[in-house]
Every structure is written in C-alpha cells, then in structure tokens.
C-alpha cells in the first residue's frame, strides 16, 4: 500500500482534492481541523477496505473448506498470491497496464454508490466525512482489486480483513499528500520513480514468497 503511493496520488488525487475543496473555508484554513477531516475520510475508507477484505477472505475460506484443500493446494494458492503481488509491481512500474481492466468489475456497484456520495457534498460534519470515506473505498481501482484477489487467496476471513486493512493503512500517506499537493501530481508521475517502486514490490513479493 505504501509503495503504491504514486498510483494513489495520480488516481485519487483529483478526488481527495475535490473533497478538500468541498470543506468549509474556515476548516481548510485551520491545519488541525483539516487534518481531522482528512483522517476521518481515511478512517471510512479503511473500514470499507476491511469489510471487503473480510468478504474476500471468507469467500476463499469457503472454497478451501468446500473442496477440502490440503497443504499442496494451499501452496498453489500461496504461489498464485505471490504472482498477483508481482503483477501489482509490474502495474505500478507501468509494465502491466492491463490490470486496470479489473476496474470494470466494480463499475456497476460504483454507479449505484456514486449518487449517494454526491448527495453528501459539500461536507460539513465529520459524520458526513466518515460516510463519504466509506463510500469512496468502493471506487473501482485495479490495484485495490488485485490486493482484494490476493486477500481471497489467503483462504481465511480474518487474514483477508487484516491484509486489506494493512494495505489501506499503507495508502494513507499518499492520500494525505494528495490533499496537500492538489494540482501538482505531475511531480509524482516520473517513470523512474514509478518503476523503482514497482521493482521494489516485485522484489518483496519474490523474497517473502
């Protein structure tokens, strides 16, 4: 999640910038109040990631139990999960743009969520920010969906929830940067930086796999 920060800056920069601008002027001019709202957005997003990870892990767990998968089969699942992490690294590096096609999986859901999210704007209270952050977490994203598939391959509901929570926590710094550097995202689109982070993800996936 942390190493995907450049992806977050580019893909969610406009969203978090709009959310920041929608806050009352006095909130935006108060660093402490602004941070509290941004943290509330992230808390809501983390909650949605955790729920999604739990459901994905539960699905994987049901498959493991239904087919009585033994150790050899779980090793295959683990190998697949490693390949998915390698794929995420390739996508971040710009060598596997096809992962973005996964976003089509959630378009139908987002089309139903988006009107509700729009109705919460402009944000005036932290409860609105929390709900909006929760809805934002379901925005179609190829990297998020890849991690979600990886969570399902863990074959355990709790592990899936924890994996997605950890991923979400890793993306928080990038999202906070997007709020404070709105309109300057071209600085984070350098190929060398993206490739470096992508290669690091691939390296970690192979080492820990």
Short mmCIF file of the C-alpha atoms (twelve columns), coordinates in Angstrom:
data_MODEL
# 
_entry.id   MODEL 
# 
loop_
_atom_site.group_PDB 
_atom_site.id 
_atom_site.type_symbol 
_atom_site.label_atom_id 
_atom_site.label_alt_id 
_atom_site.label_comp_id 
_atom_site.label_asym_id 
_atom_site.label_seq_id 
_atom_site.Cartn_x 
_atom_site.Cartn_y 
_atom_site.Cartn_z 
_atom_site.pdbx_PDB_model_num 
ATOM 1   C CA . UNK A 1   0.000   0.000   0.000   1 
ATOM 2   C CA . UNK A 2   2.794   2.390   0.873   1 
ATOM 3   C CA . UNK A 3   4.710   1.576   -2.305  1 
ATOM 4   C CA . UNK A 4   1.595   2.225   -4.395  1 
ATOM 5   C CA . UNK A 5   1.542   5.874   -3.240  1 
ATOM 6   C CA . UNK A 6   2.354   7.214   -6.713  1 
ATOM 7   C CA . UNK A 7   -0.659  5.332   -8.069  1 
ATOM 8   C CA . UNK A 8   -2.830  6.790   -5.287  1 
ATOM 9   C CA . UNK A 9   -1.584  10.304  -5.998  1 
ATOM 10  C CA . UNK A 10  -2.421  10.039  -9.676  1 
ATOM 11  C CA . UNK A 11  -5.695  8.094   -9.479  1 
ATOM 12  C CA . UNK A 12  -7.209  9.580   -6.301  1 
ATOM 13  C CA . UNK A 13  -5.521  12.978  -6.319  1 
ATOM 14  C CA . UNK A 14  -8.410  14.684  -8.067  1 
ATOM 15  C CA . UNK A 15  -10.941 13.044  -5.746  1 
ATOM 16  C CA . UNK A 16  -9.227  13.965  -2.497  1 
ATOM 17  C CA . UNK A 17  -8.570  17.445  -3.879  1 
ATOM 18  C CA . UNK A 18  -12.283 17.896  -4.563  1 
ATOM 19  C CA . UNK A 19  -13.156 16.570  -1.115  1 
ATOM 20  C CA . UNK A 20  -10.730 19.014  0.469   1 
ATOM 21  C CA . UNK A 21  -12.100 21.956  -1.500  1 
ATOM 22  C CA . UNK A 22  -15.656 20.990  -0.521  1 
ATOM 23  C CA . UNK A 23  -14.857 21.609  3.147   1 
ATOM 24  C CA . UNK A 24  -15.824 24.967  4.706   1 
ATOM 25  C CA . UNK A 25  -13.223 27.697  4.234   1 
ATOM 26  C CA . UNK A 26  -12.577 28.022  7.968   1 
ATOM 27  C CA . UNK A 27  -11.818 24.287  8.131   1 
ATOM 28  C CA . UNK A 28  -9.406  24.436  5.207   1 
ATOM 29  C CA . UNK A 29  -7.578  27.382  6.802   1 
ATOM 30  C CA . UNK A 30  -7.190  25.527  10.111  1 
ATOM 31  C CA . UNK A 31  -4.445  22.835  9.740   1 
ATOM 32  C CA . UNK A 32  -5.657  20.855  12.775  1 
ATOM 33  C CA . UNK A 33  -9.298  20.845  11.674  1 
ATOM 34  C CA . UNK A 34  -8.316  19.994  8.089   1 
ATOM 35  C CA . UNK A 35  -6.203  17.058  9.248   1 
ATOM 36  C CA . UNK A 36  -9.083  15.752  11.387  1 
ATOM 37  C CA . UNK A 37  -11.421 15.732  8.387   1 
ATOM 38  C CA . UNK A 38  -8.811  14.090  6.152   1 
ATOM 39  C CA . UNK A 39  -8.164  11.458  8.825   1 
ATOM 40  C CA . UNK A 40  -11.912 10.817  9.036   1 
ATOM 41  C CA . UNK A 41  -12.091 10.296  5.263   1 
ATOM 42  C CA . UNK A 42  -9.271  7.765   5.567   1 
ATOM 43  C CA . UNK A 43  -10.925 6.024   8.520   1 
ATOM 44  C CA . UNK A 44  -14.075 5.500   6.476   1 
ATOM 45  C CA . UNK A 45  -12.055 4.208   3.537   1 
ATOM 46  C CA . UNK A 46  -10.146 1.805   5.789   1 
ATOM 47  C CA . UNK A 47  -13.429 0.483   7.151   1 
ATOM 48  C CA . UNK A 48  -14.660 -0.308  3.644   1 
ATOM 49  C CA . UNK A 49  -11.338 -1.995  2.807   1 
ATOM 50  C CA . UNK A 50  -11.548 -4.120  5.944   1 
ATOM 51  C CA . UNK A 51  -15.092 -5.247  5.147   1 
ATOM 52  C CA . UNK A 52  -14.144 -6.010  1.535   1 
ATOM 53  C CA . UNK A 53  -11.095 -7.961  2.712   1 
ATOM 54  C CA . UNK A 54  -13.189 -9.937  5.177   1 
ATOM 55  C CA . UNK A 55  -15.695 -10.864 2.465   1 
ATOM 56  C CA . UNK A 56  -12.924 -11.810 0.024   1 
ATOM 57  C CA . UNK A 57  -11.129 -13.875 2.670   1 
ATOM 58  C CA . UNK A 58  -14.404 -15.516 3.664   1 
ATOM 59  C CA . UNK A 59  -15.018 -16.479 0.037   1 
ATOM 60  C CA . UNK A 60  -11.556 -18.012 -0.128  1 
ATOM 61  C CA . UNK A 61  -12.118 -19.795 3.186   1 
ATOM 62  C CA . UNK A 62  -15.414 -21.254 1.971   1 
ATOM 63  C CA . UNK A 63  -13.661 -22.598 -1.136  1 
ATOM 64  C CA . UNK A 64  -10.879 -24.142 0.939   1 
ATOM 65  C CA . UNK A 65  -13.422 -25.855 3.226   1 
ATOM 66  C CA . UNK A 66  -15.835 -26.841 0.450   1 
ATOM 67  C CA . UNK A 67  -13.154 -28.610 -1.563  1 
ATOM 68  C CA . UNK A 68  -11.157 -29.794 1.457   1 
ATOM 69  C CA . UNK A 69  -7.999  -28.264 0.072   1 
ATOM 70  C CA . UNK A 70  -4.925  -29.857 1.570   1 
ATOM 71  C CA . UNK A 71  -1.417  -28.495 2.049   1 
ATOM 72  C CA . UNK A 72  -0.409  -28.986 -1.596  1 
ATOM 73  C CA . UNK A 73  -3.406  -26.991 -2.787  1 
ATOM 74  C CA . UNK A 74  -2.797  -24.182 -0.304  1 
ATOM 75  C CA . UNK A 75  0.785   -23.974 -1.584  1 
ATOM 76  C CA . UNK A 76  -0.621  -23.412 -5.055  1 
ATOM 77  C CA . UNK A 77  -2.854  -20.634 -3.682  1 
ATOM 78  C CA . UNK A 78  0.177   -19.084 -1.993  1 
ATOM 79  C CA . UNK A 79  2.114   -19.226 -5.268  1 
ATOM 80  C CA . UNK A 80  -0.800  -17.539 -7.050  1 
ATOM 81  C CA . UNK A 81  -0.907  -14.817 -4.413  1 
ATOM 82  C CA . UNK A 82  2.808   -14.179 -4.981  1 
ATOM 83  C CA . UNK A 83  2.200   -13.875 -8.721  1 
ATOM 84  C CA . UNK A 84  -0.559  -11.334 -8.074  1 
ATOM 85  C CA . UNK A 85  1.814   -9.211  -5.981  1 
ATOM 86  C CA . UNK A 86  4.359   -9.419  -8.804  1 
ATOM 87  C CA . UNK A 87  1.611   -8.294  -11.179 1 
ATOM 88  C CA . UNK A 88  0.852   -5.305  -8.946  1 
ATOM 89  C CA . UNK A 89  4.535   -4.382  -9.027  1 
ATOM 90  C CA . UNK A 90  4.574   -4.615  -12.814 1 
ATOM 91  C CA . UNK A 91  1.459   -2.420  -12.974 1 
ATOM 92  C CA . UNK A 92  2.921   0.232   -10.681 1 
ATOM 93  C CA . UNK A 93  6.091   0.217   -12.808 1 
ATOM 94  C CA . UNK A 94  3.958   0.750   -15.915 1 
ATOM 95  C CA . UNK A 95  4.744   -2.618  -17.492 1 
ATOM 96  C CA . UNK A 96  1.342   -4.235  -16.992 1 
ATOM 97  C CA . UNK A 97  -1.398  -1.657  -17.675 1 
ATOM 98  C CA . UNK A 98  -3.903  -4.468  -18.304 1 
ATOM 99  C CA . UNK A 99  -4.556  -4.693  -14.547 1 
ATOM 100 C CA . UNK A 100 -6.619  -1.521  -14.925 1 
ATOM 101 C CA . UNK A 101 -9.206  -3.654  -16.727 1 
ATOM 102 C CA . UNK A 102 -10.128 -5.125  -13.335 1 
ATOM 103 C CA . UNK A 103 -11.789 -1.794  -12.571 1 
ATOM 104 C CA . UNK A 104 -14.663 -2.785  -14.852 1 
ATOM 105 C CA . UNK A 105 -15.637 -5.380  -12.228 1 
ATOM 106 C CA . UNK A 106 -16.840 -2.680  -9.852  1 
ATOM 107 C CA . UNK A 107 -18.327 -0.147  -12.254 1 
ATOM 108 C CA . UNK A 108 -21.873 -1.418  -11.796 1 
ATOM 109 C CA . UNK A 109 -21.548 -1.105  -7.997  1 
ATOM 110 C CA . UNK A 110 -19.977 2.347   -8.167  1 
ATOM 111 C CA . UNK A 111 -22.745 3.594   -10.468 1 
ATOM 112 C CA . UNK A 112 -25.156 2.874   -7.617  1 
ATOM 113 C CA . UNK A 113 -22.947 4.289   -4.874  1 
ATOM 114 C CA . UNK A 114 -21.869 7.496   -6.610  1 
ATOM 115 C CA . UNK A 115 -25.266 9.296   -6.374  1 
ATOM 116 C CA . UNK A 116 -25.279 8.684   -2.608  1 
ATOM 117 C CA . UNK A 117 -21.729 10.031  -2.331  1 
ATOM 118 C CA . UNK A 118 -22.655 13.114  -4.359  1 
ATOM 119 C CA . UNK A 119 -25.578 13.814  -2.028  1 
ATOM 120 C CA . UNK A 120 -23.149 14.170  0.891   1 
ATOM 121 C CA . UNK A 121 -21.350 17.098  -0.737  1 
ATOM 122 C CA . UNK A 122 -20.407 19.659  0.427   1 
ATOM 123 C CA . UNK A 123 -19.065 18.023  3.583   1 
ATOM 124 C CA . UNK A 124 -19.827 19.972  6.756   1 
ATOM 125 C CA . UNK A 125 -19.583 17.383  9.538   1 
ATOM 126 C CA . UNK A 126 -17.217 14.549  10.446  1 
ATOM 127 C CA . UNK A 127 -20.072 12.042  10.235  1 
ATOM 128 C CA . UNK A 128 -20.549 13.066  6.595   1 
ATOM 129 C CA . UNK A 129 -16.803 12.713  6.042   1 
ATOM 130 C CA . UNK A 130 -16.816 9.228   7.584   1 
ATOM 131 C CA . UNK A 131 -19.683 8.024   5.385   1 
ATOM 132 C CA . UNK A 132 -18.173 9.622   2.290   1 
ATOM 133 C CA . UNK A 133 -14.818 7.992   3.045   1 
ATOM 134 C CA . UNK A 134 -16.552 4.632   3.421   1 
ATOM 135 C CA . UNK A 135 -18.258 5.049   0.041   1 
ATOM 136 C CA . UNK A 136 -15.015 6.254   -1.536  1 
ATOM 137 C CA . UNK A 137 -13.407 2.949   -0.549  1 
ATOM 138 C CA . UNK A 138 -15.606 1.144   -3.110  1 
ATOM 139 C CA . UNK A 139 -14.322 3.244   -6.021  1 
ATOM 140 C CA . UNK A 140 -13.112 0.902   -8.807  1 
ATOM 141 C CA . UNK A 141 -9.325  0.592   -8.664  1 
ATOM 142 C CA . UNK A 142 -7.185  -2.019  -10.415 1 
ATOM 143 C CA . UNK A 143 -4.536  -2.117  -7.678  1 
ATOM 144 C CA . UNK A 144 -7.113  -2.378  -4.883  1 
ATOM 145 C CA . UNK A 145 -8.921  -5.178  -6.713  1 
ATOM 146 C CA . UNK A 146 -5.635  -7.009  -7.228  1 
ATOM 147 C CA . UNK A 147 -4.923  -6.845  -3.500  1 
ATOM 148 C CA . UNK A 148 -8.509  -7.962  -2.856  1 
ATOM 149 C CA . UNK A 149 -7.981  -11.060 -5.026  1 
ATOM 150 C CA . UNK A 150 -4.741  -11.691 -3.150  1 
ATOM 151 C CA . UNK A 151 -6.702  -11.425 0.127   1 
ATOM 152 C CA . UNK A 152 -9.168  -14.049 -1.109  1 
ATOM 153 C CA . UNK A 153 -6.297  -16.411 -1.903  1 
ATOM 154 C CA . UNK A 154 -5.232  -16.286 1.749   1 
ATOM 155 C CA . UNK A 155 -8.200  -18.566 2.387   1 
ATOM 156 C CA . UNK A 156 -9.162  -17.009 5.712   1 
ATOM 157 C CA . UNK A 157 -11.692 -14.272 6.505   1 
ATOM 158 C CA . UNK A 158 -9.676  -12.671 9.307   1 
ATOM 159 C CA . UNK A 159 -6.453  -12.765 7.287   1 
ATOM 160 C CA . UNK A 160 -8.266  -11.167 4.349   1 
ATOM 161 C CA . UNK A 161 -9.616  -8.378  6.556   1 
ATOM 162 C CA . UNK A 162 -6.196  -7.728  8.105   1 
ATOM 163 C CA . UNK A 163 -4.489  -7.767  4.700   1 
ATOM 164 C CA . UNK A 164 -6.832  -5.151  3.256   1 
ATOM 165 C CA . UNK A 165 -6.586  -3.048  6.434   1 
ATOM 166 C CA . UNK A 166 -2.789  -3.120  6.190   1 
ATOM 167 C CA . UNK A 167 -2.968  -2.192  2.501   1 
ATOM 168 C CA . UNK A 168 -5.320  0.685   3.303   1 
ATOM 169 C CA . UNK A 169 -3.030  1.969   6.066   1 
ATOM 170 C CA . UNK A 170 -0.150  1.928   3.607   1 
ATOM 171 C CA . UNK A 171 -2.064  4.151   1.191   1 
ATOM 172 C CA . UNK A 172 -2.906  6.797   3.826   1 
ATOM 173 C CA . UNK A 173 0.354   8.807   3.467   1 
ATOM 174 C CA . UNK A 174 -0.158  9.045   -0.292  1 
ATOM 175 C CA . UNK A 175 -3.746  10.183  0.132   1 
ATOM 176 C CA . UNK A 176 -2.730  12.812  2.707   1 
ATOM 177 C CA . UNK A 177 -0.031  14.045  0.326   1 
ATOM 178 C CA . UNK A 178 -2.666  14.272  -2.404  1 
ATOM 179 C CA . UNK A 179 -4.722  16.595  -0.196  1 
ATOM 180 C CA . UNK A 180 -1.872  18.998  0.439   1 
ATOM 181 C CA . UNK A 181 -0.339  18.883  -3.044  1 
ATOM 182 C CA . UNK A 182 -3.510  19.054  -5.109  1 
ATOM 183 C CA . UNK A 183 -2.751  20.194  -8.654  1 
ATOM 184 C CA . UNK A 184 0.909   19.161  -8.510  1 
ATOM 185 C CA . UNK A 185 0.618   15.461  -9.262  1 
ATOM 186 C CA . UNK A 186 2.759   15.697  -12.374 1 
ATOM 187 C CA . UNK A 187 5.727   15.693  -9.982  1 
ATOM 188 C CA . UNK A 188 4.872   12.127  -8.972  1 
ATOM 189 C CA . UNK A 189 4.401   10.755  -12.456 1 
ATOM 190 C CA . UNK A 190 8.093   10.342  -13.267 1 
ATOM 191 C CA . UNK A 191 8.691   6.963   -14.851 1 
ATOM 192 C CA . UNK A 192 11.866  6.384   -12.857 1 
ATOM 193 C CA . UNK A 193 10.058  6.760   -9.525  1 
ATOM 194 C CA . UNK A 194 7.145   4.529   -10.537 1 
ATOM 195 C CA . UNK A 195 9.450   1.867   -11.950 1 
ATOM 196 C CA . UNK A 196 11.606  1.932   -8.842  1 
ATOM 197 C CA . UNK A 197 8.624   1.384   -6.547  1 
ATOM 198 C CA . UNK A 198 7.218   -1.299  -8.854  1 
ATOM 199 C CA . UNK A 199 10.515  -3.188  -8.894  1 
ATOM 200 C CA . UNK A 200 10.666  -2.982  -5.093  1 
ATOM 201 C CA . UNK A 201 7.181   -4.534  -4.822  1 
ATOM 202 C CA . UNK A 202 8.252   -7.336  -7.181  1 
ATOM 203 C CA . UNK A 203 11.410  -7.890  -5.125  1 
ATOM 204 C CA . UNK A 204 9.475   -8.085  -1.852  1 
ATOM 205 C CA . UNK A 205 6.895   -10.425 -3.374  1 
ATOM 206 C CA . UNK A 206 9.610   -12.827 -4.532  1 
ATOM 207 C CA . UNK A 207 11.640  -12.663 -1.311  1 
ATOM 208 C CA . UNK A 208 8.684   -13.192 1.034   1 
ATOM 209 C CA . UNK A 209 7.034   -15.652 -1.362  1 
# 
